[in-house]
Short mmCIF file of C-alpha atoms in Angstrom, two decimals:
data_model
loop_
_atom_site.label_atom_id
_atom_site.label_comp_id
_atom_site.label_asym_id
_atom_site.label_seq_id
_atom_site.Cartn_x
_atom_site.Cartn_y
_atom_site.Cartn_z
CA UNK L 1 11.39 91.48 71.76
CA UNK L 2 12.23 94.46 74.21
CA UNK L 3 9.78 96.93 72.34
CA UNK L 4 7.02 94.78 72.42
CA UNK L 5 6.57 93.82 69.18
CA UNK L 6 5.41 90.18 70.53
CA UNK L 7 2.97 91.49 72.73
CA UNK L 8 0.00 89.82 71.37
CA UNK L 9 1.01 86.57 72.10
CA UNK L 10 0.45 87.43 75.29
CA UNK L 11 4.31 86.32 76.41
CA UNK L 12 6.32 88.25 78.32
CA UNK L 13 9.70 89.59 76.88
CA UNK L 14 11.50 87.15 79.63
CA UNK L 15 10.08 83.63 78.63
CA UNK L 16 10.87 84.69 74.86
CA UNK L 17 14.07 85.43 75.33
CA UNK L 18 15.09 82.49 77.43
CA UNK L 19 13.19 80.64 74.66
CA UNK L 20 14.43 82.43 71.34
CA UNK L 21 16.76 79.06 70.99
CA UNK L 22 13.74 76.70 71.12
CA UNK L 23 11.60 79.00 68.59
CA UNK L 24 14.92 79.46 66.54
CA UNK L 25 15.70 75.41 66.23
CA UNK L 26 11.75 74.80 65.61
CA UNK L 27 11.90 77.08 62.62
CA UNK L 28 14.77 75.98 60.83
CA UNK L 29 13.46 72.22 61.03
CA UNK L 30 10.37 73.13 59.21
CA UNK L 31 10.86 75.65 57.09
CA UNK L 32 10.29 74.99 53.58
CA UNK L 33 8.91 71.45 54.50
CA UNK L 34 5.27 71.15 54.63
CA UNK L 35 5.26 67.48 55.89
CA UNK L 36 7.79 68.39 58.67
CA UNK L 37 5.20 70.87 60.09
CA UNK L 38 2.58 67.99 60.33
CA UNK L 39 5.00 65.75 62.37
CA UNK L 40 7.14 68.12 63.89
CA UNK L 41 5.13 69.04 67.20
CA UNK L 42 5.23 73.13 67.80
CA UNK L 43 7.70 73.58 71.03
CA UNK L 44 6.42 73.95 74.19
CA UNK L 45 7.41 76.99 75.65
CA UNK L 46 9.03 77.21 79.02
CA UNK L 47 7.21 80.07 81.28
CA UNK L 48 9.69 82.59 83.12
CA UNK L 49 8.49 85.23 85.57
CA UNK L 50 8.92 88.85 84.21
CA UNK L 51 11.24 91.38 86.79
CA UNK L 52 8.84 94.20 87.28
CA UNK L 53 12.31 96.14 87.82
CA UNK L 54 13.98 94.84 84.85
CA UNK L 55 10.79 95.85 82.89
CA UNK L 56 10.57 99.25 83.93
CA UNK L 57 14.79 99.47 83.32
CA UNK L 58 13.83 98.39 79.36
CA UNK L 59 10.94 100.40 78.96
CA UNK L 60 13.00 103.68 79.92
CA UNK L 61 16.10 102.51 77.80
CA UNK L 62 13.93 101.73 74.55
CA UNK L 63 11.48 104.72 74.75
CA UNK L 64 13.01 107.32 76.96
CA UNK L 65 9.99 107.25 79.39
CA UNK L 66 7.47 105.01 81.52
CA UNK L 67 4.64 103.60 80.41
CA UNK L 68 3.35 103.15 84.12
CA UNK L 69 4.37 102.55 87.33
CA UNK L 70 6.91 105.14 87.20
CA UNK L 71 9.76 104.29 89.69
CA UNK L 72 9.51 107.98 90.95
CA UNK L 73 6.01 109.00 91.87
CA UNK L 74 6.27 107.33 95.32
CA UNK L 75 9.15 109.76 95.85
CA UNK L 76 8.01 112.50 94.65
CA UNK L 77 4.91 112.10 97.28
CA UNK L 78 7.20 111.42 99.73
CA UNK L 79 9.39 114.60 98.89
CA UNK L 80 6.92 117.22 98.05
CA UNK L 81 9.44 120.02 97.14
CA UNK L 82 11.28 118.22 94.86
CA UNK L 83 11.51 119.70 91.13
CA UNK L 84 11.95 118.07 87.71
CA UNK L 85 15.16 118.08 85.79
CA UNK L 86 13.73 119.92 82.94
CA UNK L 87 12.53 122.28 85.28
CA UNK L 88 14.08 126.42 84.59
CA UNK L 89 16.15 126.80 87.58
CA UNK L 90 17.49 129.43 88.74
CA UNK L 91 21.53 130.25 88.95
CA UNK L 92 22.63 129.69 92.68
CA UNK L 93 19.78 128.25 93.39
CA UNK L 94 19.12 125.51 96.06
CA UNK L 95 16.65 122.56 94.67
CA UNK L 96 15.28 119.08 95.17
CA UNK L 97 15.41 116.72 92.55
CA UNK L 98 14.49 112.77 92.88
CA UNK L 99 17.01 110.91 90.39
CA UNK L 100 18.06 107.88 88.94
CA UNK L 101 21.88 107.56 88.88
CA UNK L 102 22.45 106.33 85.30
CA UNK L 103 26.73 106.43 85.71
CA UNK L 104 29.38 107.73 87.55
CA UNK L 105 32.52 108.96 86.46
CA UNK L 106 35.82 109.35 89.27
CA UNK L 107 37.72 111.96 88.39
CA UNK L 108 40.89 113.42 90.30
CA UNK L 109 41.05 117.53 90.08
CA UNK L 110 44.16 119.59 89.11
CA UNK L 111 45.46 119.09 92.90
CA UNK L 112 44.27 115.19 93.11
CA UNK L 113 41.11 115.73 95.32
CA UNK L 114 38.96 113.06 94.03
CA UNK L 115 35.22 113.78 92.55
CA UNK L 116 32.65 112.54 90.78
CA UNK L 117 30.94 113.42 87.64
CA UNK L 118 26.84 111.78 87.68
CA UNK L 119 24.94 111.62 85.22
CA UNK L 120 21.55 111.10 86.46
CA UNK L 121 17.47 111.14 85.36
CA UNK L 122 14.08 110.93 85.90
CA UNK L 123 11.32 110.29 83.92
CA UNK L 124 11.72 113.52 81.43
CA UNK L 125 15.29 114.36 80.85
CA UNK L 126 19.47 113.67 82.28
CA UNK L 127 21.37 116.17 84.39
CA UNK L 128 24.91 116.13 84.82
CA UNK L 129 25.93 116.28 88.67
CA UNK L 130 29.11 117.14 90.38
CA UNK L 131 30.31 115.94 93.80
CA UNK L 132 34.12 116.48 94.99
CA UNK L 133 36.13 117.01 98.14
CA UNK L 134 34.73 116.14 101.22
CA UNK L 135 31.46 115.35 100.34
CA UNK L 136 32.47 112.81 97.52
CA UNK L 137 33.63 111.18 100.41
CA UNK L 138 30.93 111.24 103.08
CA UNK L 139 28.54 109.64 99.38
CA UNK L 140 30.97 108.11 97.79
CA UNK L 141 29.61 104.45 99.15
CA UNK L 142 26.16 105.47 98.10
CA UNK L 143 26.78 106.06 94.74
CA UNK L 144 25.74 102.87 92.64
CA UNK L 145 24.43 102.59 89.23
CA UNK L 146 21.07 102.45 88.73
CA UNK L 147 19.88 103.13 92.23
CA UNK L 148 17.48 106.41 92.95
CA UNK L 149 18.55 109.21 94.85
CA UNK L 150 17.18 112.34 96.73
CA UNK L 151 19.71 115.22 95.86
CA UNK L 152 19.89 118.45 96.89
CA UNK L 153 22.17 120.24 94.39
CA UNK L 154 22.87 124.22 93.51
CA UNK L 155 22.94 125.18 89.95
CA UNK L 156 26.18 127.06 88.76
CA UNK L 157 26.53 129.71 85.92
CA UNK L 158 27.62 127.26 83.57
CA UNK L 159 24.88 124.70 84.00
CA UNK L 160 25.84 122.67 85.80
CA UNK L 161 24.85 120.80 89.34
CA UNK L 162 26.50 120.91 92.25
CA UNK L 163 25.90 118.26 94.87
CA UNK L 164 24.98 119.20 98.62
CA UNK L 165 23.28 116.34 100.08
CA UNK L 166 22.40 113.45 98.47
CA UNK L 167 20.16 110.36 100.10
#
């Protein structure tokens, strides 16, 4: 259902799933039995709206990308500087990136300072990001799952990201 496979039936993935019971009973009464199907009336299908959000969400999960309506193009017109994640930067580097926070992992350094390993995306590939001390705990209320985030973030030698801002 969540790939689209029922597409052409012109039902959205919602009203199929909150109906796959319905569909499921219907078929086991009349399968097999030809004079079932001619008295057994087809089920009327209860109509739910589709989330827009939710849509997007399994579109990204299933295929890896957007079809439309990416969830980051307003951003990125609003934040003109901004780079990709697949983007070469530079070691050291100070950069923009617009990001989905996909989950975040508390951690507690060698001498207990708490931090926060993200791993994050937008529409073409997942960073990891790194946030400790005291600015894991001027964000550390921001950071929610699934939620899309303005980050400005220095690249290390090893890779990885390093969060200065976030918003």
């Amino acid at each position: 259902i969540d790939c689209g496979a029922f597409e052409s039936f012109k039902v959205n993935a919602t009203t199929l799933k909150n109906n796959i019971f319905v569909l499921q009973n219907y078929y086991q009464t009349v399968s097999g039995n030809d004079k079932l199907k001619e008295t057994v009336s087809v089920p009327v299908l209860t109509n739910y709206k589709q989330d827009r959000k939710q849509e997007r969400k399994m579109q990204y999960q299933i295929y890896g990308f957007y079809f439309d309506d990416d969830p980051f193009s307003q951003y990125r017109k609003q934040f003109k500087d901004c780079v990709n994640s697949n983007s070469p930067i530079e070691v050291n580097r100070n950069v923009e990136m617009i990001l989905r926070i996909e989950s975040i992992n508390i951690r507690k350094t060698k001498k207990s300072i708490e931090m926060a390993i993200i791993s994050a995306s937008d529409s073409l590939s997942t960073v990891e990001l790194i946030i400790y001390g005291k600015r894991y705990q001027m964000y550390q209320n921001q950071l929610k799952k699934d939620i899309i985030v303005h980050v400005n973030v220095t690249k290390n030698i090893n890779g990885n990201f390093f969060v200065n801002k976030l918003e």
